[in-house]
Amino acid sequence: MLLLTLLFVSAVAATPLLGTEQCARGPTYWCQNVKAASLCGAVTHCQQNVWSKPQMKSVPCDLCKEVLTVVDQILKDNATEAEVLGYLEKACQLIPDKGVTAECKEMVDNYYPVLMGIIKGELILRKWSIGPPVSEWRREVAVSKVQELNKRY
């Protein structure tokens, strides 16, 4: 009976930490994309331990490379958050596959605040000279995310 009670108590105590059943899968699931990381409360973990690590090189699509180049440049030019959001929304409209266009728009709408939080965090790190240069880190993370999207389509 004591063993059964301990098992029940440990299961109840662990439930809030695990969140959804998918989140219980661990970092492999959490860090597969921003949506999963956000739902599992693991954005910071993924930033520090997964997304900041160099990924195997592959060539992302031309549109994606162009978007990354322009976003990098407008951030260097001190663009406002509204300008970055507007550019990303317009970039989604350039995708020929309407299903992917809709998913792109949904991702921009849902995860733009998370993205800006990441960027603001990078800028703070850069200001205090902690970690890699902002553009280098941002590009590595962005390219790895683009590579993930390329694998899906």
Tab-separated table of N, CA and C in Angstrom:
chain	number	residue	atom	x	y	z
A	1	MET	N	0.823	-1.192	0.000
A	1	MET	CA	0.000	0.000	0.000
A	1	MET	C	0.867	1.256	0.000
A	2	LEU	N	1.943	1.220	0.783
A	2	LEU	CA	2.858	2.360	0.842
A	2	LEU	C	3.478	2.610	-0.527
A	3	LEU	N	3.856	1.534	-1.205
A	3	LEU	CA	4.438	1.664	-2.538
A	3	LEU	C	3.439	2.274	-3.512
A	4	LEU	N	2.197	1.840	-3.447
A	4	LEU	CA	1.152	2.379	-4.312
A	4	LEU	C	0.920	3.859	-4.032
A	5	THR	N	0.918	4.235	-2.763
A	5	THR	CA	0.743	5.636	-2.380
A	5	THR	C	1.898	6.486	-2.900
A	6	LEU	N	3.124	6.003	-2.737
A	6	LEU	CA	4.295	6.735	-3.234
A	6	LEU	C	4.249	6.891	-4.749
A	7	LEU	N	3.851	5.847	-5.437
A	7	LEU	CA	3.740	5.905	-6.889
A	7	LEU	C	2.716	6.947	-7.317
A	8	PHE	N	1.561	6.955	-6.655
A	8	PHE	CA	0.511	7.919	-6.975
A	8	PHE	C	0.974	9.345	-6.693
A	9	VAL	N	1.585	9.573	-5.530
A	9	VAL	CA	2.051	10.912	-5.160
A	9	VAL	C	3.115	11.397	-6.132
A	10	SER	N	4.044	10.531	-6.519
A	10	SER	CA	5.087	10.957	-7.463
A	10	SER	C	4.494	11.268	-8.829
A	11	ALA	N	3.483	10.517	-9.253
A	11	ALA	CA	2.838	10.797	-10.540
A	11	ALA	C	2.108	12.124	-10.500
A	12	VAL	N	1.403	12.397	-9.415
A	12	VAL	CA	0.679	13.665	-9.279
A	12	VAL	C	1.655	14.824	-9.197
A	13	ALA	N	2.739	14.658	-8.463
A	13	ALA	CA	3.733	15.729	-8.314
A	13	ALA	C	4.436	16.017	-9.627
A	14	ALA	N	4.641	15.007	-10.449
A	14	ALA	CA	5.360	15.199	-11.708
A	14	ALA	C	4.487	15.774	-12.796
A	15	THR	N	3.183	15.619	-12.712
A	15	THR	CA	2.286	16.059	-13.774
A	15	THR	C	2.452	17.520	-14.149
A	16	PRO	N	2.491	18.477	-13.206
A	16	PRO	CA	2.644	19.868	-13.616
A	16	PRO	C	3.973	20.130	-14.317
A	17	LEU	N	5.004	19.367	-13.965
A	17	LEU	CA	6.303	19.575	-14.585
A	17	LEU	C	6.330	19.062	-16.012
A	18	LEU	N	5.580	18.008	-16.279
A	18	LEU	CA	5.627	17.405	-17.596
A	18	LEU	C	4.738	18.115	-18.602
A	19	GLY	N	3.693	18.785	-18.131
A	19	GLY	CA	2.795	19.450	-19.061
A	19	GLY	C	2.077	18.425	-19.905
A	20	THR	N	2.077	18.645	-21.197
A	20	THR	CA	1.393	17.715	-22.087
A	20	THR	C	2.197	16.437	-22.233
A	21	GLU	N	1.557	15.427	-22.733
A	21	GLU	CA	2.236	14.149	-22.949
A	21	GLU	C	3.420	14.322	-23.897
A	22	GLN	N	3.265	15.167	-24.899
A	22	GLN	CA	4.344	15.398	-25.849
A	22	GLN	C	5.544	16.049	-25.175
A	23	CYS	N	5.300	16.956	-24.248
A	23	CYS	CA	6.398	17.637	-23.560
A	23	CYS	C	7.225	16.665	-22.739
A	24	ALA	N	6.619	15.561	-22.340
A	24	ALA	CA	7.340	14.554	-21.562
A	24	ALA	C	8.402	13.851	-22.398
A	25	ARG	N	8.373	14.039	-23.696
A	25	ARG	CA	9.363	13.410	-24.573
A	25	ARG	C	10.747	14.019	-24.416
A	26	GLY	N	10.806	15.219	-23.851
A	26	GLY	CA	12.102	15.829	-23.575
A	26	GLY	C	12.577	16.786	-24.653
A	27	PRO	N	13.855	17.182	-24.573
A	27	PRO	CA	14.415	18.210	-25.450
A	27	PRO	C	14.299	17.916	-26.946
A	28	THR	N	14.317	16.649	-27.318
A	28	THR	CA	14.180	16.330	-28.740
A	28	THR	C	12.859	16.854	-29.269
A	29	TYR	N	11.808	16.730	-28.480
A	29	TYR	CA	10.502	17.253	-28.874
A	29	TYR	C	10.432	18.763	-28.667
A	30	TRP	N	10.847	19.236	-27.488
A	30	TRP	CA	10.726	20.653	-27.156
A	30	TRP	C	11.376	21.543	-28.198
A	31	CYS	N	12.571	21.169	-28.616
A	31	CYS	CA	13.395	22.061	-29.434
A	31	CYS	C	13.238	21.827	-30.927
A	32	GLN	N	12.246	21.039	-31.341
A	32	GLN	CA	12.060	20.811	-32.771
A	32	GLN	C	11.569	22.068	-33.478
A	33	ASN	N	10.869	22.946	-32.744
A	33	ASN	CA	10.429	24.220	-33.309
A	33	ASN	C	10.013	25.152	-32.173
A	34	VAL	N	9.796	26.414	-32.514
A	34	VAL	CA	9.457	27.418	-31.508
A	34	VAL	C	8.109	27.109	-30.865
A	35	LYS	N	7.173	26.595	-31.637
A	35	LYS	CA	5.845	26.289	-31.099
A	35	LYS	C	5.944	25.269	-29.971
A	36	ALA	N	6.643	24.167	-30.222
A	36	ALA	CA	6.783	23.131	-29.199
A	36	ALA	C	7.535	23.669	-27.984
A	37	ALA	N	8.600	24.416	-28.220
A	37	ALA	CA	9.376	24.979	-27.107
A	37	ALA	C	8.513	25.899	-26.260
A	38	SER	N	7.691	26.704	-26.913
A	38	SER	CA	6.822	27.632	-26.200
A	38	SER	C	5.767	26.884	-25.386
A	39	LEU	N	5.127	25.893	-25.992
A	39	LEU	CA	4.096	25.118	-25.297
A	39	LEU	C	4.654	24.356	-24.095
A	40	CYS	N	5.892	23.912	-24.205
A	40	CYS	CA	6.507	23.131	-23.127
A	40	CYS	C	7.290	24.003	-22.152
A	41	GLY	N	7.287	25.314	-22.368
A	41	GLY	CA	8.011	26.211	-21.471
A	41	GLY	C	9.515	26.020	-21.546
A	42	ALA	N	10.017	25.686	-22.734
A	42	ALA	CA	11.430	25.337	-22.868
A	42	ALA	C	12.188	26.244	-23.825
A	43	VAL	N	11.666	27.427	-24.129
A	43	VAL	CA	12.328	28.312	-25.094
A	43	VAL	C	13.749	28.629	-24.641
A	44	THR	N	13.916	28.998	-23.379
A	44	THR	CA	15.248	29.344	-22.881
A	44	THR	C	16.183	28.142	-22.961
A	45	HIS	N	15.696	26.971	-22.565
A	45	HIS	CA	16.518	25.760	-22.650
A	45	HIS	C	16.963	25.514	-24.093
A	46	CYS	N	16.023	25.590	-25.019
A	46	CYS	CA	16.346	25.332	-26.425
A	46	CYS	C	17.329	26.365	-26.960
A	47	GLN	N	17.138	27.637	-26.585
A	47	GLN	CA	18.057	28.689	-27.016
A	47	GLN	C	19.471	28.384	-26.548
A	48	GLN	N	19.611	28.069	-25.276
A	48	GLN	CA	20.930	27.914	-24.676
A	48	GLN	C	21.604	26.599	-25.025
A	49	ASN	N	20.840	25.539	-25.199
A	49	ASN	CA	21.440	24.215	-25.322
A	49	ASN	C	21.306	23.543	-26.681
A	50	VAL	N	20.397	24.026	-27.521
A	50	VAL	CA	20.183	23.348	-28.803
A	50	VAL	C	20.347	24.309	-29.970
A	51	TRP	N	19.540	25.361	-30.004
A	51	TRP	CA	19.532	26.247	-31.160
A	51	TRP	C	20.818	27.041	-31.305
A	52	SER	N	21.559	27.230	-30.223
A	52	SER	CA	22.796	28.002	-30.302
A	52	SER	C	23.960	27.170	-30.827
A	53	LYS	N	23.779	25.865	-30.938
A	53	LYS	CA	24.836	24.983	-31.424
A	53	LYS	C	24.835	24.970	-32.947
A	54	PRO	N	26.034	24.947	-33.549
A	54	PRO	CA	26.098	24.896	-35.019
A	54	PRO	C	25.426	23.628	-35.542
A	55	GLN	N	24.723	23.776	-36.631
A	55	GLN	CA	24.038	22.657	-37.261
A	55	GLN	C	24.809	22.239	-38.510
A	56	MET	N	24.525	21.033	-38.987
A	56	MET	CA	25.124	20.589	-40.225
A	56	MET	C	24.707	21.552	-41.338
A	57	LYS	N	25.642	21.925	-42.176
A	57	LYS	CA	25.369	22.910	-43.217
A	57	LYS	C	24.517	22.304	-44.327
A	58	SER	N	23.542	23.074	-44.777
A	58	SER	CA	22.775	22.742	-45.970
A	58	SER	C	22.298	24.057	-46.559
A	59	VAL	N	21.915	24.030	-47.798
A	59	VAL	CA	21.538	25.264	-48.473
A	59	VAL	C	20.035	25.470	-48.361
A	60	PRO	N	19.606	26.510	-47.611
A	60	PRO	CA	18.172	26.788	-47.542
A	60	PRO	C	17.687	27.389	-48.859
A	61	CYS	N	16.381	27.453	-49.019
A	61	CYS	CA	15.820	27.980	-50.263
A	61	CYS	C	16.223	29.439	-50.460
A	62	ASP	N	16.212	29.886	-51.715
A	62	ASP	CA	16.622	31.256	-52.038
A	62	ASP	C	15.752	32.290	-51.337
A	63	LEU	N	14.441	32.057	-51.302
A	63	LEU	CA	13.544	33.002	-50.633
A	63	LEU	C	13.901	33.116	-49.153
A	64	CYS	N	14.140	31.980	-48.514
A	64	CYS	CA	14.471	31.994	-47.089
A	64	CYS	C	15.778	32.732	-46.835
A	65	LYS	N	16.772	32.509	-47.678
A	65	LYS	CA	18.047	33.222	-47.523
A	65	LYS	C	17.835	34.718	-47.684
A	66	GLU	N	17.021	35.096	-48.649
A	66	GLU	CA	16.750	36.521	-48.872
A	66	GLU	C	16.034	37.136	-47.671
A	67	VAL	N	15.053	36.424	-47.133
A	67	VAL	CA	14.329	36.919	-45.957
A	67	VAL	C	15.300	37.118	-44.800
A	68	LEU	N	16.162	36.139	-44.553
A	68	LEU	CA	17.128	36.261	-43.459
A	68	LEU	C	18.070	37.437	-43.670
A	69	THR	N	18.503	37.634	-44.901
A	69	THR	CA	19.401	38.750	-45.202
A	69	THR	C	18.713	40.081	-44.937
A	70	VAL	N	17.480	40.220	-45.400
A	70	VAL	CA	16.756	41.481	-45.220
A	70	VAL	C	16.434	41.719	-43.745
A	71	VAL	N	15.970	40.696	-43.039
A	71	VAL	CA	15.673	40.866	-41.611
A	71	VAL	C	16.938	41.262	-40.859
A	72	ASP	N	18.047	40.618	-41.172
A	72	ASP	CA	19.320	40.975	-40.535
A	72	ASP	C	19.655	42.439	-40.797
A	73	GLN	N	19.468	42.874	-42.041
A	73	GLN	CA	19.792	44.261	-42.390
A	73	GLN	C	18.854	45.260	-41.711
A	74	ILE	N	17.553	44.979	-41.697
A	74	ILE	CA	16.648	45.950	-41.081
A	74	ILE	C	16.844	45.997	-39.566
A	75	LEU	N	17.286	44.889	-38.980
A	75	LEU	CA	17.610	44.926	-37.549
A	75	LEU	C	18.864	45.763	-37.305
A	76	LYS	N	19.835	45.651	-38.206
A	76	LYS	CA	21.047	46.478	-38.088
A	76	LYS	C	20.710	47.953	-38.252
A	77	ASP	N	19.675	48.233	-39.053
A	77	ASP	CA	19.254	49.619	-39.290
A	77	ASP	C	18.275	50.105	-38.217
A	78	ASN	N	18.198	49.379	-37.102
A	78	ASN	CA	17.332	49.754	-35.977
A	78	ASN	C	15.857	49.856	-36.360
A	79	ALA	N	15.383	48.893	-37.126
A	79	ALA	CA	13.969	48.869	-37.501
A	79	ALA	C	13.108	48.679	-36.254
A	80	THR	N	11.898	49.198	-36.332
A	80	THR	CA	10.960	48.998	-35.227
A	80	THR	C	10.413	47.576	-35.289
A	81	GLU	N	9.820	47.136	-34.190
A	81	GLU	CA	9.212	45.808	-34.175
A	81	GLU	C	8.106	45.714	-35.223
A	82	ALA	N	7.364	46.795	-35.408
A	82	ALA	CA	6.281	46.802	-36.399
A	82	ALA	C	6.836	46.629	-37.810
A	83	GLU	N	7.987	47.233	-38.087
A	83	GLU	CA	8.591	47.093	-39.420
A	83	GLU	C	9.048	45.659	-39.663
A	84	VAL	N	9.643	45.039	-38.656
A	84	VAL	CA	10.081	43.649	-38.799
A	84	VAL	C	8.865	42.745	-39.003
A	85	LEU	N	7.824	42.949	-38.210
A	85	LEU	CA	6.601	42.161	-38.342
A	85	LEU	C	5.996	42.333	-39.733
A	86	GLY	N	5.920	43.564	-40.208
A	86	GLY	CA	5.373	43.831	-41.541
A	86	GLY	C	6.162	43.129	-42.631
A	87	TYR	N	7.486	43.158	-42.513
A	87	TYR	CA	8.314	42.495	-43.516
A	87	TYR	C	8.084	40.980	-43.495
A	88	LEU	N	8.043	40.390	-42.316
A	88	LEU	CA	7.837	38.943	-42.222
A	88	LEU	C	6.479	38.534	-42.787
A	89	GLU	N	5.452	39.337	-42.520
A	89	GLU	CA	4.124	39.033	-43.064
A	89	GLU	C	4.130	39.112	-44.588
A	90	LYS	N	4.818	40.116	-45.136
A	90	LYS	CA	4.914	40.226	-46.599
A	90	LYS	C	5.713	39.068	-47.183
A	91	ALA	N	6.754	38.641	-46.482
A	91	ALA	CA	7.562	37.525	-46.968
A	91	ALA	C	6.723	36.256	-47.071
A	92	CYS	N	5.806	36.054	-46.136
A	92	CYS	CA	4.929	34.875	-46.193
A	92	CYS	C	4.094	34.876	-47.473
A	93	GLN	N	3.686	36.054	-47.918
A	93	GLN	CA	2.850	36.157	-49.116
A	93	GLN	C	3.606	35.765	-50.383
A	94	LEU	N	4.932	35.760	-50.327
A	94	LEU	CA	5.736	35.416	-51.501
A	94	LEU	C	5.867	33.911	-51.715
A	95	ILE	N	5.460	33.127	-50.751
A	95	ILE	CA	5.579	31.670	-50.859
A	95	ILE	C	4.503	31.166	-51.817
A	96	PRO	N	4.911	30.438	-52.863
A	96	PRO	CA	3.943	30.010	-53.877
A	96	PRO	C	2.906	29.005	-53.372
A	97	ASP	N	3.264	28.122	-52.468
A	97	ASP	CA	2.340	27.112	-51.942
A	97	ASP	C	1.438	27.765	-50.896
A	98	LYS	N	0.133	27.834	-51.183
A	98	LYS	CA	-0.809	28.538	-50.304
A	98	LYS	C	-0.901	27.896	-48.917
A	99	GLY	N	-0.752	26.577	-48.843
A	99	GLY	CA	-0.761	25.914	-47.542
A	99	GLY	C	0.416	26.355	-46.687
A	100	VAL	N	1.578	26.446	-47.319
A	100	VAL	CA	2.777	26.897	-46.604
A	100	VAL	C	2.654	28.380	-46.279
A	101	THR	N	2.039	29.157	-47.189
A	101	THR	CA	1.813	30.584	-46.926
A	101	THR	C	0.976	30.754	-45.665
A	102	ALA	N	-0.094	29.977	-45.555
A	102	ALA	CA	-0.965	30.065	-44.378
A	102	ALA	C	-0.216	29.664	-43.113
A	103	GLU	N	0.585	28.610	-43.206
A	103	GLU	CA	1.363	28.173	-42.039
A	103	GLU	C	2.393	29.230	-41.653
A	104	CYS	N	3.003	29.848	-42.644
A	104	CYS	CA	3.970	30.915	-42.396
A	104	CYS	C	3.308	32.071	-41.650
A	105	LYS	N	2.139	32.491	-42.146
A	105	LYS	CA	1.413	33.595	-41.497
A	105	LYS	C	1.041	33.237	-40.061
A	106	GLU	N	0.595	32.001	-39.865
A	106	GLU	CA	0.230	31.556	-38.520
A	106	GLU	C	1.447	31.572	-37.596
A	107	MET	N	2.578	31.105	-38.112
A	107	MET	CA	3.796	31.106	-37.301
A	107	MET	C	4.222	32.523	-36.954
A	108	VAL	N	4.148	33.433	-37.916
A	108	VAL	CA	4.513	34.830	-37.648
A	108	VAL	C	3.578	35.412	-36.592
A	109	ASP	N	2.274	35.196	-36.758
A	109	ASP	CA	1.303	35.739	-35.801
A	109	ASP	C	1.494	35.165	-34.398
A	110	ASN	N	1.691	33.853	-34.326
A	110	ASN	CA	1.765	33.189	-33.025
A	110	ASN	C	3.108	33.342	-32.325
A	111	TYR	N	4.187	33.406	-33.096
A	111	TYR	CA	5.508	33.337	-32.474
A	111	TYR	C	6.346	34.591	-32.631
A	112	TYR	N	5.774	35.621	-33.203
A	112	TYR	CA	6.518	36.876	-33.325
A	112	TYR	C	6.957	37.404	-31.958
A	113	PRO	N	6.078	37.394	-30.940
A	113	PRO	CA	6.533	37.869	-29.619
A	113	PRO	C	7.701	37.045	-29.066
A	114	VAL	N	7.677	35.731	-29.293
A	114	VAL	CA	8.777	34.879	-28.838
A	114	VAL	C	10.055	35.246	-29.589
A	115	LEU	N	9.934	35.417	-30.903
A	115	LEU	CA	11.080	35.802	-31.724
A	115	LEU	C	11.668	37.126	-31.257
A	116	MET	N	10.817	38.100	-30.995
A	116	MET	CA	11.318	39.403	-30.539
A	116	MET	C	11.972	39.271	-29.164
A	117	GLY	N	11.448	38.392	-28.327
A	117	GLY	CA	12.081	38.150	-27.031
A	117	GLY	C	13.474	37.576	-27.191
A	118	ILE	N	13.618	36.656	-28.156
A	118	ILE	CA	14.935	36.082	-28.439
A	118	ILE	C	15.876	37.170	-28.933
A	119	ILE	N	15.401	37.984	-29.873
A	119	ILE	CA	16.236	39.046	-30.437
A	119	ILE	C	16.629	40.051	-29.363
A	120	LYS	N	15.673	40.449	-28.524
A	120	LYS	CA	15.983	41.403	-27.453
A	120	LYS	C	17.006	40.809	-26.491
A	121	GLY	N	16.867	39.525	-26.197
A	121	GLY	CA	17.842	38.859	-25.335
A	121	GLY	C	19.224	38.863	-25.949
A	122	GLU	N	19.288	38.643	-27.271
A	122	GLU	CA	20.569	38.679	-27.975
A	122	GLU	C	21.189	40.061	-27.888
A	123	LEU	N	20.350	41.078	-28.052
A	123	LEU	CA	20.867	42.443	-28.013
A	123	LEU	C	21.430	42.775	-26.639
A	124	ILE	N	20.792	42.274	-25.593
A	124	ILE	CA	21.313	42.487	-24.243
A	124	ILE	C	22.651	41.768	-24.087
A	125	LEU	N	22.725	40.522	-24.569
A	125	LEU	CA	23.990	39.789	-24.501
A	125	LEU	C	25.089	40.531	-25.251
A	126	ARG	N	24.747	41.052	-26.410
A	126	ARG	CA	25.717	41.779	-27.227
A	126	ARG	C	26.186	43.040	-26.497
A	127	LYS	N	25.243	43.773	-25.888
A	127	LYS	CA	25.580	45.007	-25.186
A	127	LYS	C	26.582	44.742	-24.073
A	128	TRP	N	26.411	43.625	-23.371
A	128	TRP	CA	27.288	43.302	-22.246
A	128	TRP	C	28.418	42.372	-22.661
A	129	SER	N	28.597	42.171	-23.973
A	129	SER	CA	29.680	41.333	-24.517
A	129	SER	C	29.656	39.910	-23.961
A	130	ILE	N	28.465	39.360	-23.868
A	130	ILE	CA	28.310	37.978	-23.414
A	130	ILE	C	27.858	37.165	-24.619
A	131	GLY	N	28.577	36.114	-24.920
A	131	GLY	CA	28.147	35.236	-26.002
A	131	GLY	C	28.627	35.712	-27.363
A	132	PRO	N	28.221	34.981	-28.422
A	132	PRO	CA	28.676	35.292	-29.778
A	132	PRO	C	28.044	36.570	-30.298
A	133	PRO	N	28.613	37.149	-31.358
A	133	PRO	CA	27.993	38.334	-31.957
A	133	PRO	C	26.551	38.033	-32.345
A	134	VAL	N	25.698	39.025	-32.178
A	134	VAL	CA	24.262	38.851	-32.397
A	134	VAL	C	23.963	38.316	-33.787
A	135	SER	N	24.503	38.949	-34.820
A	135	SER	CA	24.149	38.533	-36.180
A	135	SER	C	24.611	37.111	-36.456
A	136	GLU	N	25.767	36.714	-35.924
A	136	GLU	CA	26.271	35.354	-36.128
A	136	GLU	C	25.345	34.335	-35.465
A	137	TRP	N	24.971	34.598	-34.212
A	137	TRP	CA	24.108	33.678	-33.484
A	137	TRP	C	22.733	33.624	-34.116
A	138	ARG	N	22.179	34.796	-34.442
A	138	ARG	CA	20.841	34.866	-35.024
A	138	ARG	C	20.814	34.119	-36.351
A	139	ARG	N	21.835	34.300	-37.163
A	139	ARG	CA	21.870	33.632	-38.460
A	139	ARG	C	21.931	32.118	-38.280
A	140	GLU	N	22.760	31.629	-37.347
A	140	GLU	CA	22.854	30.186	-37.116
A	140	GLU	C	21.513	29.611	-36.682
A	141	VAL	N	20.851	30.281	-35.754
A	141	VAL	CA	19.553	29.809	-35.276
A	141	VAL	C	18.531	29.859	-36.401
A	142	ALA	N	18.492	30.957	-37.131
A	142	ALA	CA	17.513	31.111	-38.207
A	142	ALA	C	17.738	30.075	-39.302
A	143	VAL	N	18.988	29.857	-39.682
A	143	VAL	CA	19.276	28.874	-40.725
A	143	VAL	C	18.858	27.486	-40.262
A	144	SER	N	19.102	27.163	-38.994
A	144	SER	CA	18.688	25.839	-38.518
A	144	SER	C	17.169	25.693	-38.561
A	145	LYS	N	16.429	26.765	-38.252
A	145	LYS	CA	14.966	26.717	-38.315
A	145	LYS	C	14.499	26.575	-39.766
A	146	VAL	N	15.152	27.280	-40.693
A	146	VAL	CA	14.810	27.177	-42.113
A	146	VAL	C	15.085	25.760	-42.603
A	147	GLN	N	16.191	25.179	-42.152
A	147	GLN	CA	16.510	23.809	-42.545
A	147	GLN	C	15.416	22.850	-42.083
A	148	GLU	N	14.897	23.068	-40.880
A	148	GLU	CA	13.809	22.229	-40.384
A	148	GLU	C	12.576	22.359	-41.276
A	149	LEU	N	12.241	23.601	-41.673
A	149	LEU	CA	11.095	23.800	-42.565
A	149	LEU	C	11.337	23.137	-43.909
A	150	ASN	N	12.573	23.238	-44.428
A	150	ASN	CA	12.890	22.619	-45.713
A	150	ASN	C	12.699	21.109	-45.656
A	151	LYS	N	13.031	20.492	-44.536
A	151	LYS	CA	12.865	19.047	-44.392
A	151	LYS	C	11.391	18.657	-44.457
A	152	ARG	N	10.526	19.551	-43.937
A	152	ARG	CA	9.094	19.252	-43.915
A	152	ARG	C	8.468	19.380	-45.289
A	153	TYR	N	9.017	20.233	-46.146
A	153	TYR	CA	8.400	20.482	-47.447
A	153	TYR	C	9.343	20.067	-48.507
